[in-house]
């Protein structure tokens, strides 16, 4: 496994539409090793989700995992589609490995239904709620060339991480 370099804001790959993965190639050594490298990279940089464009690969691949109270199960999403958005919304502080040391508030649907291929190439159809739903939407934005700052309704909440820790961490909105 290898830790891959993170593409930072300004890198054109972050603003491109990612290409779908041929489902027949999911079991290939290339895809399987890439998934391992993505997980390794995500853990190394202390992220909870990572999309392939963030490591300069324009493919529709996402990995996620976060242990703890509001945890996210170890997840692989290949060619994901959201087929239902709940009308109920939640506001969370979001950050991104591609935008160093920044946080901002984003409002997103609090429940979604997703269809995607898993690591074994099996088509999954499941619902995600809360942090899991928000993380999926955040990572899927990377597949269409969007960053969390594009979803912010109020740019006055954009804050450096040091100031976030000092002034905003205790606020009621959850943090991803």
JSON list of C-alpha atoms in Angstrom, two decimals:
[
{"chain": "A", "resi": 1, "resn": "UNK", "atom": "CA", "xyz": [0.00, 0.00, 0.00]},
{"chain": "A", "resi": 2, "resn": "UNK", "atom": "CA", "xyz": [1.04, 3.59, -0.59]},
{"chain": "A", "resi": 3, "resn": "UNK", "atom": "CA", "xyz": [0.11, 7.02, 0.69]},
{"chain": "A", "resi": 4, "resn": "UNK", "atom": "CA", "xyz": [-0.92, 9.04, -2.36]},
{"chain": "A", "resi": 5, "resn": "UNK", "atom": "CA", "xyz": [-0.47, 12.82, -2.68]},
{"chain": "A", "resi": 6, "resn": "UNK", "atom": "CA", "xyz": [-3.63, 14.87, -2.10]},
{"chain": "A", "resi": 7, "resn": "UNK", "atom": "CA", "xyz": [-4.77, 17.16, -4.93]},
{"chain": "A", "resi": 8, "resn": "UNK", "atom": "CA", "xyz": [-5.33, 20.63, -3.47]},
{"chain": "A", "resi": 9, "resn": "UNK", "atom": "CA", "xyz": [-7.80, 23.33, -4.43]},
{"chain": "A", "resi": 10, "resn": "UNK", "atom": "CA", "xyz": [-6.63, 24.81, -7.71]},
{"chain": "A", "resi": 11, "resn": "UNK", "atom": "CA", "xyz": [-5.74, 21.43, -9.21]},
{"chain": "A", "resi": 12, "resn": "UNK", "atom": "CA", "xyz": [-7.98, 21.09, -12.32]},
{"chain": "A", "resi": 13, "resn": "UNK", "atom": "CA", "xyz": [-8.81, 17.43, -11.52]},
{"chain": "A", "resi": 14, "resn": "UNK", "atom": "CA", "xyz": [-10.93, 18.66, -8.59]},
{"chain": "A", "resi": 15, "resn": "UNK", "atom": "CA", "xyz": [-13.19, 20.58, -10.98]},
{"chain": "A", "resi": 16, "resn": "UNK", "atom": "CA", "xyz": [-13.72, 17.81, -13.54]},
{"chain": "A", "resi": 17, "resn": "UNK", "atom": "CA", "xyz": [-16.50, 15.28, -13.93]},
{"chain": "A", "resi": 18, "resn": "UNK", "atom": "CA", "xyz": [-14.99, 11.91, -12.90]},
{"chain": "A", "resi": 19, "resn": "UNK", "atom": "CA", "xyz": [-15.26, 9.02, -15.32]},
{"chain": "A", "resi": 20, "resn": "UNK", "atom": "CA", "xyz": [-17.36, 5.96, -14.47]},
{"chain": "A", "resi": 21, "resn": "UNK", "atom": "CA", "xyz": [-15.54, 2.72, -13.70]},
{"chain": "A", "resi": 22, "resn": "UNK", "atom": "CA", "xyz": [-16.25, -0.31, -15.89]},
{"chain": "A", "resi": 23, "resn": "UNK", "atom": "CA", "xyz": [-17.97, -2.68, -13.43]},
{"chain": "A", "resi": 24, "resn": "UNK", "atom": "CA", "xyz": [-16.10, -5.62, -15.01]},
{"chain": "A", "resi": 25, "resn": "UNK", "atom": "CA", "xyz": [-12.79, -4.06, -13.90]},
{"chain": "A", "resi": 26, "resn": "UNK", "atom": "CA", "xyz": [-13.69, -3.71, -10.20]},
{"chain": "A", "resi": 27, "resn": "UNK", "atom": "CA", "xyz": [-12.05, -7.02, -9.27]},
{"chain": "A", "resi": 28, "resn": "UNK", "atom": "CA", "xyz": [-8.86, -6.16, -11.15]},
{"chain": "A", "resi": 29, "resn": "UNK", "atom": "CA", "xyz": [-5.56, -5.85, -9.36]},
{"chain": "A", "resi": 30, "resn": "UNK", "atom": "CA", "xyz": [-5.32, -2.17, -10.38]},
{"chain": "A", "resi": 31, "resn": "UNK", "atom": "CA", "xyz": [-8.66, -1.21, -8.80]},
{"chain": "A", "resi": 32, "resn": "UNK", "atom": "CA", "xyz": [-8.15, -3.36, -5.70]},
{"chain": "A", "resi": 33, "resn": "UNK", "atom": "CA", "xyz": [-4.67, -1.92, -5.06]},
{"chain": "A", "resi": 34, "resn": "UNK", "atom": "CA", "xyz": [-5.98, 1.59, -5.71]},
{"chain": "A", "resi": 35, "resn": "UNK", "atom": "CA", "xyz": [-8.73, 1.05, -3.10]},
{"chain": "A", "resi": 36, "resn": "UNK", "atom": "CA", "xyz": [-6.09, -0.09, -0.58]},
{"chain": "A", "resi": 37, "resn": "UNK", "atom": "CA", "xyz": [-3.99, 2.98, -1.38]},
{"chain": "A", "resi": 38, "resn": "UNK", "atom": "CA", "xyz": [-7.02, 5.25, -0.98]},
{"chain": "A", "resi": 39, "resn": "UNK", "atom": "CA", "xyz": [-7.81, 3.82, 2.46]},
{"chain": "A", "resi": 40, "resn": "UNK", "atom": "CA", "xyz": [-4.15, 4.13, 3.45]},
{"chain": "A", "resi": 41, "resn": "UNK", "atom": "CA", "xyz": [-4.08, 7.75, 2.26]},
{"chain": "A", "resi": 42, "resn": "UNK", "atom": "CA", "xyz": [-7.34, 8.65, 4.02]},
{"chain": "A", "resi": 43, "resn": "UNK", "atom": "CA", "xyz": [-6.12, 7.22, 7.33]},
{"chain": "A", "resi": 44, "resn": "UNK", "atom": "CA", "xyz": [-2.68, 8.81, 6.97]},
{"chain": "A", "resi": 45, "resn": "UNK", "atom": "CA", "xyz": [-4.21, 12.29, 6.52]},
{"chain": "A", "resi": 46, "resn": "UNK", "atom": "CA", "xyz": [-6.84, 11.66, 9.23]},
{"chain": "A", "resi": 47, "resn": "UNK", "atom": "CA", "xyz": [-9.80, 11.94, 6.88]},
{"chain": "A", "resi": 48, "resn": "UNK", "atom": "CA", "xyz": [-13.13, 10.13, 7.10]},
{"chain": "A", "resi": 49, "resn": "UNK", "atom": "CA", "xyz": [-13.74, 10.02, 3.36]},
{"chain": "A", "resi": 50, "resn": "UNK", "atom": "CA", "xyz": [-11.75, 10.27, 0.18]},
{"chain": "A", "resi": 51, "resn": "UNK", "atom": "CA", "xyz": [-12.78, 10.48, -3.47]},
{"chain": "A", "resi": 52, "resn": "UNK", "atom": "CA", "xyz": [-10.49, 9.42, -6.32]},
{"chain": "A", "resi": 53, "resn": "UNK", "atom": "CA", "xyz": [-10.24, 12.97, -7.77]},
{"chain": "A", "resi": 54, "resn": "UNK", "atom": "CA", "xyz": [-8.64, 14.02, -4.47]},
{"chain": "A", "resi": 55, "resn": "UNK", "atom": "CA", "xyz": [-5.68, 11.81, -5.34]},
{"chain": "A", "resi": 56, "resn": "UNK", "atom": "CA", "xyz": [-5.66, 13.03, -8.96]},
{"chain": "A", "resi": 57, "resn": "UNK", "atom": "CA", "xyz": [-7.57, 10.06, -10.42]},
{"chain": "A", "resi": 58, "resn": "UNK", "atom": "CA", "xyz": [-10.63, 11.06, -12.41]},
{"chain": "A", "resi": 59, "resn": "UNK", "atom": "CA", "xyz": [-12.68, 7.96, -11.55]},
{"chain": "A", "resi": 60, "resn": "UNK", "atom": "CA", "xyz": [-15.98, 7.52, -9.72]},
{"chain": "A", "resi": 61, "resn": "UNK", "atom": "CA", "xyz": [-14.51, 5.85, -6.62]},
{"chain": "A", "resi": 62, "resn": "UNK", "atom": "CA", "xyz": [-15.03, 6.79, -2.96]},
{"chain": "A", "resi": 63, "resn": "UNK", "atom": "CA", "xyz": [-13.78, 5.26, 0.29]},
{"chain": "A", "resi": 64, "resn": "UNK", "atom": "CA", "xyz": [-14.99, 6.15, 3.78]},
{"chain": "A", "resi": 65, "resn": "UNK", "atom": "CA", "xyz": [-14.60, 5.03, 7.38]},
{"chain": "A", "resi": 66, "resn": "UNK", "atom": "CA", "xyz": [-14.90, 6.64, 10.78]},
{"chain": "A", "resi": 67, "resn": "UNK", "atom": "CA", "xyz": [-14.99, 4.85, 14.10]},
{"chain": "A", "resi": 68, "resn": "UNK", "atom": "CA", "xyz": [-16.84, 6.25, 17.09]},
{"chain": "A", "resi": 69, "resn": "UNK", "atom": "CA", "xyz": [-20.29, 7.26, 18.27]},
{"chain": "A", "resi": 70, "resn": "UNK", "atom": "CA", "xyz": [-21.58, 8.60, 14.94]},
{"chain": "A", "resi": 71, "resn": "UNK", "atom": "CA", "xyz": [-19.32, 6.29, 12.99]},
{"chain": "A", "resi": 72, "resn": "UNK", "atom": "CA", "xyz": [-19.19, 5.51, 9.33]},
{"chain": "A", "resi": 73, "resn": "UNK", "atom": "CA", "xyz": [-18.73, 1.86, 8.36]},
{"chain": "A", "resi": 74, "resn": "UNK", "atom": "CA", "xyz": [-15.84, 0.93, 6.10]},
{"chain": "A", "resi": 75, "resn": "UNK", "atom": "CA", "xyz": [-17.38, 1.79, 2.75]},
{"chain": "A", "resi": 76, "resn": "UNK", "atom": "CA", "xyz": [-16.40, 1.58, -0.90]},
{"chain": "A", "resi": 77, "resn": "UNK", "atom": "CA", "xyz": [-18.67, 3.31, -3.42]},
{"chain": "A", "resi": 78, "resn": "UNK", "atom": "CA", "xyz": [-17.99, 2.85, -7.13]},
{"chain": "A", "resi": 79, "resn": "UNK", "atom": "CA", "xyz": [-20.15, 4.70, -9.67]},
{"chain": "A", "resi": 80, "resn": "UNK", "atom": "CA", "xyz": [-22.46, 5.93, -6.89]},
{"chain": "A", "resi": 81, "resn": "UNK", "atom": "CA", "xyz": [-25.86, 7.50, -7.52]},
{"chain": "A", "resi": 82, "resn": "UNK", "atom": "CA", "xyz": [-28.18, 9.12, -5.02]},
{"chain": "A", "resi": 83, "resn": "UNK", "atom": "CA", "xyz": [-31.70, 7.95, -5.88]},
{"chain": "A", "resi": 84, "resn": "UNK", "atom": "CA", "xyz": [-33.54, 9.69, -3.03]},
{"chain": "A", "resi": 85, "resn": "UNK", "atom": "CA", "xyz": [-32.95, 12.81, -0.96]},
{"chain": "A", "resi": 86, "resn": "UNK", "atom": "CA", "xyz": [-34.91, 13.34, 2.27]},
{"chain": "A", "resi": 87, "resn": "UNK", "atom": "CA", "xyz": [-36.67, 16.70, 2.51]},
{"chain": "A", "resi": 88, "resn": "UNK", "atom": "CA", "xyz": [-35.26, 17.07, 6.03]},
{"chain": "A", "resi": 89, "resn": "UNK", "atom": "CA", "xyz": [-31.90, 18.85, 6.15]},
{"chain": "A", "resi": 90, "resn": "UNK", "atom": "CA", "xyz": [-29.04, 19.18, 8.59]},
{"chain": "A", "resi": 91, "resn": "UNK", "atom": "CA", "xyz": [-26.29, 21.75, 8.91]},
{"chain": "A", "resi": 92, "resn": "UNK", "atom": "CA", "xyz": [-22.77, 20.52, 9.61]},
{"chain": "A", "resi": 93, "resn": "UNK", "atom": "CA", "xyz": [-19.29, 21.96, 9.68]},
{"chain": "A", "resi": 94, "resn": "UNK", "atom": "CA", "xyz": [-17.37, 20.44, 6.79]},
{"chain": "A", "resi": 95, "resn": "UNK", "atom": "CA", "xyz": [-13.69, 20.27, 6.02]},
{"chain": "A", "resi": 96, "resn": "UNK", "atom": "CA", "xyz": [-11.76, 18.69, 3.19]},
{"chain": "A", "resi": 97, "resn": "UNK", "atom": "CA", "xyz": [-8.31, 17.20, 2.71]},
{"chain": "A", "resi": 98, "resn": "UNK", "atom": "CA", "xyz": [-8.12, 19.17, -0.56]},
{"chain": "A", "resi": 99, "resn": "UNK", "atom": "CA", "xyz": [-8.73, 22.49, 1.23]},
{"chain": "A", "resi": 100, "resn": "UNK", "atom": "CA", "xyz": [-6.14, 22.63, 4.00]},
{"chain": "A", "resi": 101, "resn": "UNK", "atom": "CA", "xyz": [-7.07, 23.80, 7.47]},
{"chain": "A", "resi": 102, "resn": "UNK", "atom": "CA", "xyz": [-10.52, 25.20, 6.66]},
{"chain": "A", "resi": 103, "resn": "UNK", "atom": "CA", "xyz": [-14.05, 24.54, 7.91]},
{"chain": "A", "resi": 104, "resn": "UNK", "atom": "CA", "xyz": [-17.40, 25.89, 6.78]},
{"chain": "A", "resi": 105, "resn": "UNK", "atom": "CA", "xyz": [-21.09, 25.23, 7.40]},
{"chain": "A", "resi": 106, "resn": "UNK", "atom": "CA", "xyz": [-23.01, 23.33, 4.74]},
{"chain": "A", "resi": 107, "resn": "UNK", "atom": "CA", "xyz": [-26.69, 22.34, 4.71]},
{"chain": "A", "resi": 108, "resn": "UNK", "atom": "CA", "xyz": [-27.46, 18.99, 3.11]},
{"chain": "A", "resi": 109, "resn": "UNK", "atom": "CA", "xyz": [-30.27, 16.41, 3.17]},
{"chain": "A", "resi": 110, "resn": "UNK", "atom": "CA", "xyz": [-30.01, 14.36, 6.36]},
{"chain": "A", "resi": 111, "resn": "UNK", "atom": "CA", "xyz": [-31.05, 11.06, 4.74]},
{"chain": "A", "resi": 112, "resn": "UNK", "atom": "CA", "xyz": [-30.32, 9.68, 1.29]},
{"chain": "A", "resi": 113, "resn": "UNK", "atom": "CA", "xyz": [-30.71, 6.43, -0.61]},
{"chain": "A", "resi": 114, "resn": "UNK", "atom": "CA", "xyz": [-27.64, 5.36, -2.56]},
{"chain": "A", "resi": 115, "resn": "UNK", "atom": "CA", "xyz": [-26.91, 2.83, -5.27]},
{"chain": "A", "resi": 116, "resn": "UNK", "atom": "CA", "xyz": [-23.28, 1.93, -5.93]},
{"chain": "A", "resi": 117, "resn": "UNK", "atom": "CA", "xyz": [-20.97, -0.98, -6.57]},
{"chain": "A", "resi": 118, "resn": "UNK", "atom": "CA", "xyz": [-19.00, -2.23, -3.56]},
{"chain": "A", "resi": 119, "resn": "UNK", "atom": "CA", "xyz": [-15.44, -3.53, -3.51]},
{"chain": "A", "resi": 120, "resn": "UNK", "atom": "CA", "xyz": [-16.57, -6.94, -4.79]},
{"chain": "A", "resi": 121, "resn": "UNK", "atom": "CA", "xyz": [-18.45, -5.40, -7.71]},
{"chain": "A", "resi": 122, "resn": "UNK", "atom": "CA", "xyz": [-21.86, -6.13, -6.18]},
{"chain": "A", "resi": 123, "resn": "UNK", "atom": "CA", "xyz": [-24.48, -3.44, -6.72]},
{"chain": "A", "resi": 124, "resn": "UNK", "atom": "CA", "xyz": [-25.67, -2.11, -3.36]},
{"chain": "A", "resi": 125, "resn": "UNK", "atom": "CA", "xyz": [-28.83, -0.13, -2.57]},
{"chain": "A", "resi": 126, "resn": "UNK", "atom": "CA", "xyz": [-28.96, 1.37, 0.92]},
{"chain": "A", "resi": 127, "resn": "UNK", "atom": "CA", "xyz": [-30.07, 4.32, 3.04]},
{"chain": "A", "resi": 128, "resn": "UNK", "atom": "CA", "xyz": [-27.66, 6.56, 4.92]},
{"chain": "A", "resi": 129, "resn": "UNK", "atom": "CA", "xyz": [-28.51, 9.00, 7.68]},
{"chain": "A", "resi": 130, "resn": "UNK", "atom": "CA", "xyz": [-26.81, 11.82, 9.56]},
{"chain": "A", "resi": 131, "resn": "UNK", "atom": "CA", "xyz": [-23.03, 12.01, 9.31]},
{"chain": "A", "resi": 132, "resn": "UNK", "atom": "CA", "xyz": [-22.89, 9.03, 6.94]},
{"chain": "A", "resi": 133, "resn": "UNK", "atom": "CA", "xyz": [-25.34, 10.70, 4.53]},
{"chain": "A", "resi": 134, "resn": "UNK", "atom": "CA", "xyz": [-23.49, 14.02, 4.68]},
{"chain": "A", "resi": 135, "resn": "UNK", "atom": "CA", "xyz": [-20.11, 12.36, 4.11]},
{"chain": "A", "resi": 136, "resn": "UNK", "atom": "CA", "xyz": [-21.43, 10.47, 1.07]},
{"chain": "A", "resi": 137, "resn": "UNK", "atom": "CA", "xyz": [-22.80, 13.69, -0.42]},
{"chain": "A", "resi": 138, "resn": "UNK", "atom": "CA", "xyz": [-19.54, 15.54, 0.31]},
{"chain": "A", "resi": 139, "resn": "UNK", "atom": "CA", "xyz": [-17.46, 12.83, -1.40]},
{"chain": "A", "resi": 140, "resn": "UNK", "atom": "CA", "xyz": [-19.89, 12.50, -4.32]},
{"chain": "A", "resi": 141, "resn": "UNK", "atom": "CA", "xyz": [-19.51, 16.22, -4.94]},
{"chain": "A", "resi": 142, "resn": "UNK", "atom": "CA", "xyz": [-15.86, 15.52, -5.76]},
{"chain": "A", "resi": 143, "resn": "UNK", "atom": "CA", "xyz": [-17.05, 13.24, -8.57]},
{"chain": "A", "resi": 144, "resn": "UNK", "atom": "CA", "xyz": [-18.87, 16.15, -10.23]},
{"chain": "A", "resi": 145, "resn": "UNK", "atom": "CA", "xyz": [-16.16, 18.76, -9.72]},
{"chain": "A", "resi": 146, "resn": "UNK", "atom": "CA", "xyz": [-17.62, 20.46, -6.63]},
{"chain": "A", "resi": 147, "resn": "UNK", "atom": "CA", "xyz": [-16.04, 21.32, -3.29]},
{"chain": "A", "resi": 148, "resn": "UNK", "atom": "CA", "xyz": [-17.80, 21.98, 0.01]},
{"chain": "A", "resi": 149, "resn": "UNK", "atom": "CA", "xyz": [-17.15, 25.71, -0.38]},
{"chain": "A", "resi": 150, "resn": "UNK", "atom": "CA", "xyz": [-19.38, 25.64, -3.48]},
{"chain": "A", "resi": 151, "resn": "UNK", "atom": "CA", "xyz": [-22.25, 24.41, -1.27]},
{"chain": "A", "resi": 152, "resn": "UNK", "atom": "CA", "xyz": [-21.85, 27.03, 1.46]},
{"chain": "A", "resi": 153, "resn": "UNK", "atom": "CA", "xyz": [-24.83, 29.40, 1.61]},
{"chain": "A", "resi": 154, "resn": "UNK", "atom": "CA", "xyz": [-23.05, 31.73, 4.05]},
{"chain": "A", "resi": 155, "resn": "UNK", "atom": "CA", "xyz": [-19.37, 32.28, 3.34]},
{"chain": "A", "resi": 156, "resn": "UNK", "atom": "CA", "xyz": [-19.01, 34.12, 6.66]},
{"chain": "A", "resi": 157, "resn": "UNK", "atom": "CA", "xyz": [-18.79, 30.69, 8.33]},
{"chain": "A", "resi": 158, "resn": "UNK", "atom": "CA", "xyz": [-15.62, 29.81, 6.40]},
{"chain": "A", "resi": 159, "resn": "UNK", "atom": "CA", "xyz": [-12.90, 29.67, 9.03]},
{"chain": "A", "resi": 160, "resn": "UNK", "atom": "CA", "xyz": [-9.31, 28.59, 9.46]},
{"chain": "A", "resi": 161, "resn": "UNK", "atom": "CA", "xyz": [-8.99, 25.41, 11.54]},
{"chain": "A", "resi": 162, "resn": "UNK", "atom": "CA", "xyz": [-7.14, 27.16, 14.37]},
{"chain": "A", "resi": 163, "resn": "UNK", "atom": "CA", "xyz": [-9.95, 29.72, 14.76]},
{"chain": "A", "resi": 164, "resn": "UNK", "atom": "CA", "xyz": [-12.54, 26.99, 14.37]},
{"chain": "A", "resi": 165, "resn": "UNK", "atom": "CA", "xyz": [-10.98, 25.15, 17.32]},
{"chain": "A", "resi": 166, "resn": "UNK", "atom": "CA", "xyz": [-10.83, 28.35, 19.38]},
{"chain": "A", "resi": 167, "resn": "UNK", "atom": "CA", "xyz": [-14.28, 29.78, 18.64]},
{"chain": "A", "resi": 168, "resn": "UNK", "atom": "CA", "xyz": [-16.63, 27.32, 16.96]},
{"chain": "A", "resi": 169, "resn": "UNK", "atom": "CA", "xyz": [-15.87, 23.69, 17.89]},
{"chain": "A", "resi": 170, "resn": "UNK", "atom": "CA", "xyz": [-18.38, 23.72, 20.79]},
{"chain": "A", "resi": 171, "resn": "UNK", "atom": "CA", "xyz": [-21.22, 25.04, 18.59]},
{"chain": "A", "resi": 172, "resn": "UNK", "atom": "CA", "xyz": [-24.22, 22.76, 18.19]},
{"chain": "A", "resi": 173, "resn": "UNK", "atom": "CA", "xyz": [-23.63, 21.92, 14.52]},
{"chain": "A", "resi": 174, "resn": "UNK", "atom": "CA", "xyz": [-21.80, 18.58, 14.05]},
{"chain": "A", "resi": 175, "resn": "UNK", "atom": "CA", "xyz": [-18.37, 18.48, 12.42]},
{"chain": "A", "resi": 176, "resn": "UNK", "atom": "CA", "xyz": [-17.21, 16.23, 9.56]}
]
